[in-house]
């Protein structure tokens, strides 16, 4: 049986990177980014981000909600481990919801020993799994009256079409746990998530992949929403979706996808999930 084409809906450059990784596993994949990413444009967000960069070591922890949060928060002008200060002397932790974000943070200069992330065998890579690893750090932060900075993206809507909250579902839950433990939480938006440019060519590609038996890979409920805004549930019903989190799987079902599978956001598990649909 011919393997279906896997449509990778992540933003660039992640989508292109995933297509390359999937090709090494023998998977025919194409990038169709359903979210555009760019730096935060709001002057208030930009000023807050710059202040946070210059004062980052005053926080008990910096929580990066995604790889893009790492890319747009850490930059070449931000010394992470000055020559006069060994990484072991730095007390600020860097919290990552999964290995992809942790990898990008390390590439940008964050010492590996400062990074906390979910256990490799966690059922999901998300805020809940991260909390299981970092909860023991929180009492000391509360005693020292340190706050936690959550570095996130901004958008003009959420996956259900409502106005955005400061945190999103997972990091909103994490913020609640921190506040309940007596730790203040600050948010800073360093990038923006936008709908892709629905040019006639882009629209035609999406329409074709909804009709040719392709399987859609979703790593964001917002990507599902952008597709749902252009196509009816009937147009989505006969395509298969693979979602990397329960909330994303639910969003795909709500949009009209009937055949939805769920797996962790690793290339190996996506490949296994795709093969199980054959």
PDB file of C-alpha atoms in Angstrom:
ATOM      1  CA  UNK A   1       0.000   0.000   0.000  1.00  0.00           C
ATOM      2  CA  UNK A   2       1.280   3.460  -0.883  1.00  0.00           C
ATOM      3  CA  UNK A   3       2.182   5.487   2.168  1.00  0.00           C
ATOM      4  CA  UNK A   4       0.236   8.743   2.489  1.00  0.00           C
ATOM      5  CA  UNK A   5       2.000  12.068   2.276  1.00  0.00           C
ATOM      6  CA  UNK A   6       2.361  13.681   5.696  1.00  0.00           C
ATOM      7  CA  UNK A   7       1.534  17.398   5.761  1.00  0.00           C
ATOM      8  CA  UNK A   8       3.647  19.199   8.368  1.00  0.00           C
ATOM      9  CA  UNK A   9       1.797  22.278   9.599  1.00  0.00           C
ATOM     10  CA  UNK A  10       4.424  23.620  12.009  1.00  0.00           C
ATOM     11  CA  UNK A  11       5.788  27.137  11.428  1.00  0.00           C
ATOM     12  CA  UNK A  12       9.009  27.557   9.516  1.00  0.00           C
ATOM     13  CA  UNK A  13      11.853  26.808  10.001  1.00  0.00           C
ATOM     14  CA  UNK A  14      10.592  23.884  12.102  1.00  0.00           C
ATOM     15  CA  UNK A  15       8.383  22.542   9.302  1.00  0.00           C
ATOM     16  CA  UNK A  16      11.291  22.234   6.886  1.00  0.00           C
ATOM     17  CA  UNK A  17      13.457  20.603   9.544  1.00  0.00           C
ATOM     18  CA  UNK A  18      10.747  18.040  10.293  1.00  0.00           C
ATOM     19  CA  UNK A  19      10.347  17.247   6.596  1.00  0.00           C
ATOM     20  CA  UNK A  20      14.078  16.452   6.457  1.00  0.00           C
ATOM     21  CA  UNK A  21      13.946  14.277   9.577  1.00  0.00           C
ATOM     22  CA  UNK A  22      10.878  12.407   8.336  1.00  0.00           C
ATOM     23  CA  UNK A  23      12.552  11.767   4.976  1.00  0.00           C
ATOM     24  CA  UNK A  24      15.356   9.933   6.820  1.00  0.00           C
ATOM     25  CA  UNK A  25      12.671   7.587   8.128  1.00  0.00           C
ATOM     26  CA  UNK A  26      11.292   6.993   4.655  1.00  0.00           C
ATOM     27  CA  UNK A  27       8.265   9.243   5.101  1.00  0.00           C
ATOM     28  CA  UNK A  28       7.116  11.424   2.227  1.00  0.00           C
ATOM     29  CA  UNK A  29       6.352  14.748   3.893  1.00  0.00           C
ATOM     30  CA  UNK A  30       5.589  18.262   2.715  1.00  0.00           C
ATOM     31  CA  UNK A  31       5.616  21.509   4.668  1.00  0.00           C
ATOM     32  CA  UNK A  32       2.445  23.565   4.684  1.00  0.00           C
ATOM     33  CA  UNK A  33       2.954  25.951   7.636  1.00  0.00           C
ATOM     34  CA  UNK A  34      -0.415  26.960   9.040  1.00  0.00           C
ATOM     35  CA  UNK A  35       1.131  29.483  11.438  1.00  0.00           C
ATOM     36  CA  UNK A  36       3.456  32.328  10.539  1.00  0.00           C
ATOM     37  CA  UNK A  37       5.944  33.403  13.203  1.00  0.00           C
ATOM     38  CA  UNK A  38       7.589  36.783  13.594  1.00  0.00           C
ATOM     39  CA  UNK A  39       9.063  38.949  16.340  1.00  0.00           C
ATOM     40  CA  UNK A  40       6.675  40.757  18.658  1.00  0.00           C
ATOM     41  CA  UNK A  41       5.693  44.085  17.127  1.00  0.00           C
ATOM     42  CA  UNK A  42       3.838  45.653  20.048  1.00  0.00           C
ATOM     43  CA  UNK A  43       6.112  48.366  21.535  1.00  0.00           C
ATOM     44  CA  UNK A  44       5.041  47.442  25.075  1.00  0.00           C
ATOM     45  CA  UNK A  45       5.958  43.779  24.493  1.00  0.00           C
ATOM     46  CA  UNK A  46       9.279  44.733  22.919  1.00  0.00           C
ATOM     47  CA  UNK A  47      10.239  46.959  25.855  1.00  0.00           C
ATOM     48  CA  UNK A  48       9.193  44.340  28.417  1.00  0.00           C
ATOM     49  CA  UNK A  49      11.217  41.674  26.605  1.00  0.00           C
ATOM     50  CA  UNK A  50      14.329  43.847  26.522  1.00  0.00           C
ATOM     51  CA  UNK A  51      14.035  44.591  30.216  1.00  0.00           C
ATOM     52  CA  UNK A  52      13.607  40.887  30.961  1.00  0.00           C
ATOM     53  CA  UNK A  53      16.712  40.032  28.925  1.00  0.00           C
ATOM     54  CA  UNK A  54      18.869  42.478  30.875  1.00  0.00           C
ATOM     55  CA  UNK A  55      17.525  41.278  34.225  1.00  0.00           C
ATOM     56  CA  UNK A  56      17.030  37.577  33.498  1.00  0.00           C
ATOM     57  CA  UNK A  57      19.087  36.362  36.452  1.00  0.00           C
ATOM     58  CA  UNK A  58      16.714  37.955  38.945  1.00  0.00           C
ATOM     59  CA  UNK A  59      14.087  35.301  38.134  1.00  0.00           C
ATOM     60  CA  UNK A  60      13.889  31.969  39.855  1.00  0.00           C
ATOM     61  CA  UNK A  61      13.150  30.382  36.492  1.00  0.00           C
ATOM     62  CA  UNK A  62      12.439  31.298  32.889  1.00  0.00           C
ATOM     63  CA  UNK A  63       9.788  29.081  31.344  1.00  0.00           C
ATOM     64  CA  UNK A  64      10.017  28.835  27.537  1.00  0.00           C
ATOM     65  CA  UNK A  65       6.681  27.767  26.098  1.00  0.00           C
ATOM     66  CA  UNK A  66       8.160  26.667  22.760  1.00  0.00           C
ATOM     67  CA  UNK A  67      11.258  26.572  20.596  1.00  0.00           C
ATOM     68  CA  UNK A  68      10.228  29.943  19.164  1.00  0.00           C
ATOM     69  CA  UNK A  69      10.131  31.394  22.664  1.00  0.00           C
ATOM     70  CA  UNK A  70      13.782  30.367  23.004  1.00  0.00           C
ATOM     71  CA  UNK A  71      14.709  31.711  19.552  1.00  0.00           C
ATOM     72  CA  UNK A  72      13.167  35.114  20.115  1.00  0.00           C
ATOM     73  CA  UNK A  73      14.100  35.570  23.785  1.00  0.00           C
ATOM     74  CA  UNK A  74      17.761  34.598  23.792  1.00  0.00           C
ATOM     75  CA  UNK A  75      19.952  36.550  21.418  1.00  0.00           C
ATOM     76  CA  UNK A  76      23.624  37.179  20.693  1.00  0.00           C
ATOM     77  CA  UNK A  77      23.622  40.332  22.818  1.00  0.00           C
ATOM     78  CA  UNK A  78      22.455  38.460  25.897  1.00  0.00           C
ATOM     79  CA  UNK A  79      25.380  36.979  27.870  1.00  0.00           C
ATOM     80  CA  UNK A  80      24.132  33.737  29.430  1.00  0.00           C
ATOM     81  CA  UNK A  81      27.312  32.768  31.226  1.00  0.00           C
ATOM     82  CA  UNK A  82      29.743  35.710  31.454  1.00  0.00           C
ATOM     83  CA  UNK A  83      33.448  34.970  31.512  1.00  0.00           C
ATOM     84  CA  UNK A  84      33.636  35.899  35.170  1.00  0.00           C
ATOM     85  CA  UNK A  85      30.670  33.737  36.148  1.00  0.00           C
ATOM     86  CA  UNK A  86      30.632  29.945  35.811  1.00  0.00           C
ATOM     87  CA  UNK A  87      27.298  28.327  34.864  1.00  0.00           C
ATOM     88  CA  UNK A  88      27.259  26.601  38.262  1.00  0.00           C
ATOM     89  CA  UNK A  89      27.004  30.035  39.908  1.00  0.00           C
ATOM     90  CA  UNK A  90      23.856  30.920  37.972  1.00  0.00           C
ATOM     91  CA  UNK A  91      20.740  30.229  40.038  1.00  0.00           C
ATOM     92  CA  UNK A  92      18.072  30.950  37.417  1.00  0.00           C
ATOM     93  CA  UNK A  93      16.634  27.755  35.929  1.00  0.00           C
ATOM     94  CA  UNK A  94      15.410  27.493  32.355  1.00  0.00           C
ATOM     95  CA  UNK A  95      12.238  25.415  32.077  1.00  0.00           C
ATOM     96  CA  UNK A  96      11.370  23.689  28.817  1.00  0.00           C
ATOM     97  CA  UNK A  97       8.147  21.767  28.026  1.00  0.00           C
ATOM     98  CA  UNK A  98      10.000  19.304  25.796  1.00  0.00           C
ATOM     99  CA  UNK A  99      13.301  18.220  24.247  1.00  0.00           C
ATOM    100  CA  UNK A 100      12.878  20.315  21.087  1.00  0.00           C
ATOM    101  CA  UNK A 101      12.736  23.551  23.029  1.00  0.00           C
ATOM    102  CA  UNK A 102      15.588  22.438  25.274  1.00  0.00           C
ATOM    103  CA  UNK A 103      17.722  21.657  22.226  1.00  0.00           C
ATOM    104  CA  UNK A 104      17.169  25.108  20.717  1.00  0.00           C
ATOM    105  CA  UNK A 105      17.949  26.778  24.054  1.00  0.00           C
ATOM    106  CA  UNK A 106      21.250  24.906  24.232  1.00  0.00           C
ATOM    107  CA  UNK A 107      22.091  25.882  20.654  1.00  0.00           C
ATOM    108  CA  UNK A 108      21.570  29.505  21.686  1.00  0.00           C
ATOM    109  CA  UNK A 109      24.028  29.199  24.544  1.00  0.00           C
ATOM    110  CA  UNK A 110      22.002  28.106  27.562  1.00  0.00           C
ATOM    111  CA  UNK A 111      24.146  25.638  29.537  1.00  0.00           C
ATOM    112  CA  UNK A 112      22.526  22.188  29.639  1.00  0.00           C
ATOM    113  CA  UNK A 113      22.877  22.025  33.418  1.00  0.00           C
ATOM    114  CA  UNK A 114      20.506  24.998  33.788  1.00  0.00           C
ATOM    115  CA  UNK A 115      17.672  23.394  31.805  1.00  0.00           C
ATOM    116  CA  UNK A 116      14.788  21.404  33.296  1.00  0.00           C
ATOM    117  CA  UNK A 117      12.370  19.451  31.099  1.00  0.00           C
ATOM    118  CA  UNK A 118       9.910  16.540  31.343  1.00  0.00           C
ATOM    119  CA  UNK A 119      11.260  13.050  31.829  1.00  0.00           C
ATOM    120  CA  UNK A 120      12.148  11.320  28.534  1.00  0.00           C
ATOM    121  CA  UNK A 121       9.403   8.746  29.104  1.00  0.00           C
ATOM    122  CA  UNK A 122       6.711  11.282  30.035  1.00  0.00           C
ATOM    123  CA  UNK A 123       3.318  10.533  28.503  1.00  0.00           C
ATOM    124  CA  UNK A 124       3.247  14.072  27.103  1.00  0.00           C
ATOM    125  CA  UNK A 125       5.742  16.873  26.696  1.00  0.00           C
ATOM    126  CA  UNK A 126       3.783  19.730  28.232  1.00  0.00           C
ATOM    127  CA  UNK A 127       3.447  22.001  31.244  1.00  0.00           C
ATOM    128  CA  UNK A 128       1.984  19.265  33.431  1.00  0.00           C
ATOM    129  CA  UNK A 129       4.911  16.927  32.750  1.00  0.00           C
ATOM    130  CA  UNK A 130       7.337  19.797  33.304  1.00  0.00           C
ATOM    131  CA  UNK A 131       5.753  20.587  36.662  1.00  0.00           C
ATOM    132  CA  UNK A 132       6.482  17.044  37.837  1.00  0.00           C
ATOM    133  CA  UNK A 133      10.176  17.826  37.397  1.00  0.00           C
ATOM    134  CA  UNK A 134      10.346  21.375  38.754  1.00  0.00           C
ATOM    135  CA  UNK A 135       7.820  21.494  41.600  1.00  0.00           C
ATOM    136  CA  UNK A 136      10.518  20.799  44.173  1.00  0.00           C
ATOM    137  CA  UNK A 137      12.309  24.030  43.169  1.00  0.00           C
ATOM    138  CA  UNK A 138       9.314  26.213  43.931  1.00  0.00           C
ATOM    139  CA  UNK A 139       9.395  26.457  47.768  1.00  0.00           C
ATOM    140  CA  UNK A 140      12.888  27.948  47.656  1.00  0.00           C
ATOM    141  CA  UNK A 141      11.738  30.477  45.047  1.00  0.00           C
ATOM    142  CA  UNK A 142       8.806  31.443  47.239  1.00  0.00           C
ATOM    143  CA  UNK A 143      11.069  31.860  50.251  1.00  0.00           C
ATOM    144  CA  UNK A 144      13.484  34.025  48.245  1.00  0.00           C
ATOM    145  CA  UNK A 145      10.549  35.978  46.791  1.00  0.00           C
ATOM    146  CA  UNK A 146      11.689  35.214  43.265  1.00  0.00           C
ATOM    147  CA  UNK A 147       9.228  35.250  40.394  1.00  0.00           C
ATOM    148  CA  UNK A 148       8.998  33.015  37.334  1.00  0.00           C
ATOM    149  CA  UNK A 149       9.037  34.529  33.859  1.00  0.00           C
ATOM    150  CA  UNK A 150       6.917  32.762  31.239  1.00  0.00           C
ATOM    151  CA  UNK A 151       8.199  33.571  27.750  1.00  0.00           C
ATOM    152  CA  UNK A 152       5.466  33.110  25.187  1.00  0.00           C
ATOM    153  CA  UNK A 153       4.063  34.224  21.878  1.00  0.00           C
ATOM    154  CA  UNK A 154       1.233  36.628  21.192  1.00  0.00           C
ATOM    155  CA  UNK A 155      -1.660  36.234  18.783  1.00  0.00           C
ATOM    156  CA  UNK A 156      -4.925  38.018  18.128  1.00  0.00           C
ATOM    157  CA  UNK A 157      -7.015  34.936  18.836  1.00  0.00           C
ATOM    158  CA  UNK A 158      -6.943  31.516  20.442  1.00  0.00           C
ATOM    159  CA  UNK A 159      -7.747  28.093  19.092  1.00  0.00           C
ATOM    160  CA  UNK A 160     -11.439  28.401  19.962  1.00  0.00           C
ATOM    161  CA  UNK A 161     -11.770  31.863  18.426  1.00  0.00           C
ATOM    162  CA  UNK A 162     -11.900  33.744  21.699  1.00  0.00           C
ATOM    163  CA  UNK A 163      -9.600  36.537  22.767  1.00  0.00           C
ATOM    164  CA  UNK A 164      -6.277  35.314  24.138  1.00  0.00           C
ATOM    165  CA  UNK A 165      -5.393  34.970  27.767  1.00  0.00           C
ATOM    166  CA  UNK A 166      -1.972  35.830  29.035  1.00  0.00           C
ATOM    167  CA  UNK A 167      -0.943  32.242  29.321  1.00  0.00           C
ATOM    168  CA  UNK A 168      -2.698  29.740  27.119  1.00  0.00           C
ATOM    169  CA  UNK A 169      -4.066  26.499  28.541  1.00  0.00           C
ATOM    170  CA  UNK A 170      -0.884  24.705  29.599  1.00  0.00           C
ATOM    171  CA  UNK A 171       1.121  27.670  30.846  1.00  0.00           C
ATOM    172  CA  UNK A 172      -2.035  29.114  32.428  1.00  0.00           C
ATOM    173  CA  UNK A 173      -2.258  25.931  34.467  1.00  0.00           C
ATOM    174  CA  UNK A 174       1.427  26.188  35.345  1.00  0.00           C
ATOM    175  CA  UNK A 175       0.972  29.793  36.436  1.00  0.00           C
ATOM    176  CA  UNK A 176      -1.860  28.704  38.735  1.00  0.00           C
ATOM    177  CA  UNK A 177       0.363  26.114  40.404  1.00  0.00           C
ATOM    178  CA  UNK A 178       3.112  28.673  40.937  1.00  0.00           C
ATOM    179  CA  UNK A 179       0.799  31.298  42.390  1.00  0.00           C
ATOM    180  CA  UNK A 180      -0.797  28.746  44.675  1.00  0.00           C
ATOM    181  CA  UNK A 181       2.701  27.978  45.970  1.00  0.00           C
ATOM    182  CA  UNK A 182       3.364  31.654  46.651  1.00  0.00           C
ATOM    183  CA  UNK A 183       5.480  32.437  43.575  1.00  0.00           C
ATOM    184  CA  UNK A 184       4.699  35.483  41.455  1.00  0.00           C
ATOM    185  CA  UNK A 185       4.433  34.956  37.690  1.00  0.00           C
ATOM    186  CA  UNK A 186       5.299  37.381  34.939  1.00  0.00           C
ATOM    187  CA  UNK A 187       4.555  36.971  31.222  1.00  0.00           C
ATOM    188  CA  UNK A 188       6.439  38.413  28.296  1.00  0.00           C
ATOM    189  CA  UNK A 189       5.542  38.020  24.617  1.00  0.00           C
ATOM    190  CA  UNK A 190       8.598  37.850  22.365  1.00  0.00           C
ATOM    191  CA  UNK A 191       7.055  36.593  19.135  1.00  0.00           C
ATOM    192  CA  UNK A 192       3.750  36.666  17.309  1.00  0.00           C
ATOM    193  CA  UNK A 193       1.735  33.827  15.815  1.00  0.00           C
ATOM    194  CA  UNK A 194      -0.243  34.825  12.764  1.00  0.00           C
ATOM    195  CA  UNK A 195      -2.465  33.176  10.197  1.00  0.00           C
ATOM    196  CA  UNK A 196      -0.542  32.155   7.072  1.00  0.00           C
ATOM    197  CA  UNK A 197      -0.928  34.177   3.887  1.00  0.00           C
ATOM    198  CA  UNK A 198      -3.729  32.395   2.080  1.00  0.00           C
ATOM    199  CA  UNK A 199      -2.550  33.102  -1.440  1.00  0.00           C
ATOM    200  CA  UNK A 200      -4.388  31.279  -4.258  1.00  0.00           C
ATOM    201  CA  UNK A 201      -1.443  28.862  -4.533  1.00  0.00           C
ATOM    202  CA  UNK A 202      -1.345  28.176  -0.783  1.00  0.00           C
ATOM    203  CA  UNK A 203      -5.109  27.628  -0.673  1.00  0.00           C
ATOM    204  CA  UNK A 204      -4.983  25.285  -3.678  1.00  0.00           C
ATOM    205  CA  UNK A 205      -2.257  23.187  -2.010  1.00  0.00           C
ATOM    206  CA  UNK A 206      -4.306  22.839   1.176  1.00  0.00           C
ATOM    207  CA  UNK A 207      -7.390  21.920  -0.822  1.00  0.00           C
ATOM    208  CA  UNK A 208      -5.459  19.328  -2.815  1.00  0.00           C
ATOM    209  CA  UNK A 209      -4.055  17.678   0.310  1.00  0.00           C
ATOM    210  CA  UNK A 210      -7.550  17.461   1.783  1.00  0.00           C
ATOM    211  CA  UNK A 211      -8.623  15.510  -1.267  1.00  0.00           C
ATOM    212  CA  UNK A 212      -5.649  13.280  -2.095  1.00  0.00           C
ATOM    213  CA  UNK A 213      -5.466  11.090   1.026  1.00  0.00           C
ATOM    214  CA  UNK A 214      -2.710  13.034   2.773  1.00  0.00           C
ATOM    215  CA  UNK A 215      -2.357  12.832   6.547  1.00  0.00           C
ATOM    216  CA  UNK A 216      -2.125  16.100   8.485  1.00  0.00           C
ATOM    217  CA  UNK A 217       0.319  16.538  11.373  1.00  0.00           C
ATOM    218  CA  UNK A 218      -0.777  19.146  13.903  1.00  0.00           C
ATOM    219  CA  UNK A 219       1.407  20.409  16.745  1.00  0.00           C
ATOM    220  CA  UNK A 220      -0.839  23.375  17.588  1.00  0.00           C
ATOM    221  CA  UNK A 221      -4.559  23.904  18.049  1.00  0.00           C
ATOM    222  CA  UNK A 222      -4.097  27.279  16.415  1.00  0.00           C
ATOM    223  CA  UNK A 223      -2.934  25.596  13.204  1.00  0.00           C
ATOM    224  CA  UNK A 224      -6.126  23.536  13.251  1.00  0.00           C
ATOM    225  CA  UNK A 225      -8.149  26.715  13.676  1.00  0.00           C
ATOM    226  CA  UNK A 226      -6.516  28.410  10.692  1.00  0.00           C
ATOM    227  CA  UNK A 227      -7.422  25.428   8.504  1.00  0.00           C
ATOM    228  CA  UNK A 228     -10.931  25.262   9.931  1.00  0.00           C
ATOM    229  CA  UNK A 229     -11.470  28.928   9.109  1.00  0.00           C
ATOM    230  CA  UNK A 230     -10.947  28.201   5.403  1.00  0.00           C
ATOM    231  CA  UNK A 231     -12.602  24.803   4.972  1.00  0.00           C
ATOM    232  CA  UNK A 232     -15.877  23.283   6.145  1.00  0.00           C
ATOM    233  CA  UNK A 233     -16.131  20.251   8.439  1.00  0.00           C
ATOM    234  CA  UNK A 234     -17.301  18.213   5.444  1.00  0.00           C
ATOM    235  CA  UNK A 235     -14.091  19.100   3.609  1.00  0.00           C
ATOM    236  CA  UNK A 236     -11.992  17.992   6.595  1.00  0.00           C
ATOM    237  CA  UNK A 237     -13.958  14.873   7.482  1.00  0.00           C
ATOM    238  CA  UNK A 238     -12.237  12.352   5.235  1.00  0.00           C
ATOM    239  CA  UNK A 239      -8.629  13.306   5.997  1.00  0.00           C
ATOM    240  CA  UNK A 240      -6.626  11.737   8.800  1.00  0.00           C
ATOM    241  CA  UNK A 241      -5.006  13.949  11.428  1.00  0.00           C
ATOM    242  CA  UNK A 242      -2.146  13.146  13.789  1.00  0.00           C
ATOM    243  CA  UNK A 243      -2.044  15.436  16.828  1.00  0.00           C
ATOM    244  CA  UNK A 244       0.822  15.738  19.290  1.00  0.00           C
ATOM    245  CA  UNK A 245      -1.356  16.502  22.329  1.00  0.00           C
ATOM    246  CA  UNK A 246      -4.795  15.619  23.613  1.00  0.00           C
ATOM    247  CA  UNK A 247      -5.973  19.239  23.384  1.00  0.00           C
ATOM    248  CA  UNK A 248      -4.856  19.424  19.745  1.00  0.00           C
ATOM    249  CA  UNK A 249      -6.584  16.139  18.965  1.00  0.00           C
ATOM    250  CA  UNK A 250      -9.801  17.524  20.450  1.00  0.00           C
ATOM    251  CA  UNK A 251      -9.456  20.701  18.374  1.00  0.00           C
ATOM    252  CA  UNK A 252      -9.055  18.586  15.219  1.00  0.00           C
ATOM    253  CA  UNK A 253     -12.164  16.595  16.041  1.00  0.00           C
ATOM    254  CA  UNK A 254     -14.115  19.770  16.749  1.00  0.00           C
ATOM    255  CA  UNK A 255     -12.990  21.149  13.379  1.00  0.00           C
ATOM    256  CA  UNK A 256     -14.412  18.176  11.515  1.00  0.00           C
ATOM    257  CA  UNK A 257     -11.633  15.566  11.314  1.00  0.00           C
ATOM    258  CA  UNK A 258     -13.179  12.176  11.989  1.00  0.00           C
ATOM    259  CA  UNK A 259      -9.986  10.132  11.945  1.00  0.00           C
ATOM    260  CA  UNK A 260      -7.645  11.589  14.582  1.00  0.00           C
ATOM    261  CA  UNK A 261      -4.654   9.859  16.159  1.00  0.00           C
ATOM    262  CA  UNK A 262      -2.572  11.178  19.028  1.00  0.00           C
ATOM    263  CA  UNK A 263       1.124  10.723  19.747  1.00  0.00           C
ATOM    264  CA  UNK A 264       4.006  12.472  21.466  1.00  0.00           C
ATOM    265  CA  UNK A 265       5.841  15.187  19.461  1.00  0.00           C
ATOM    266  CA  UNK A 266       8.855  13.103  18.442  1.00  0.00           C
ATOM    267  CA  UNK A 267       9.708  12.091  14.899  1.00  0.00           C
ATOM    268  CA  UNK A 268       9.897   8.413  15.848  1.00  0.00           C
ATOM    269  CA  UNK A 269       6.442   8.382  17.420  1.00  0.00           C
ATOM    270  CA  UNK A 270       4.921  10.364  14.552  1.00  0.00           C
ATOM    271  CA  UNK A 271       6.342   7.801  12.123  1.00  0.00           C
ATOM    272  CA  UNK A 272       4.934   4.942  14.204  1.00  0.00           C
ATOM    273  CA  UNK A 273       1.544   6.644  14.363  1.00  0.00           C
ATOM    274  CA  UNK A 274       1.540   7.208  10.623  1.00  0.00           C
ATOM    275  CA  UNK A 275       2.430   3.571   9.921  1.00  0.00           C
ATOM    276  CA  UNK A 276      -0.378   2.389  12.195  1.00  0.00           C
ATOM    277  CA  UNK A 277      -2.902   4.188   9.980  1.00  0.00           C
ATOM    278  CA  UNK A 278      -1.964   2.111   6.901  1.00  0.00           C
TER     279      UNK A 278
END
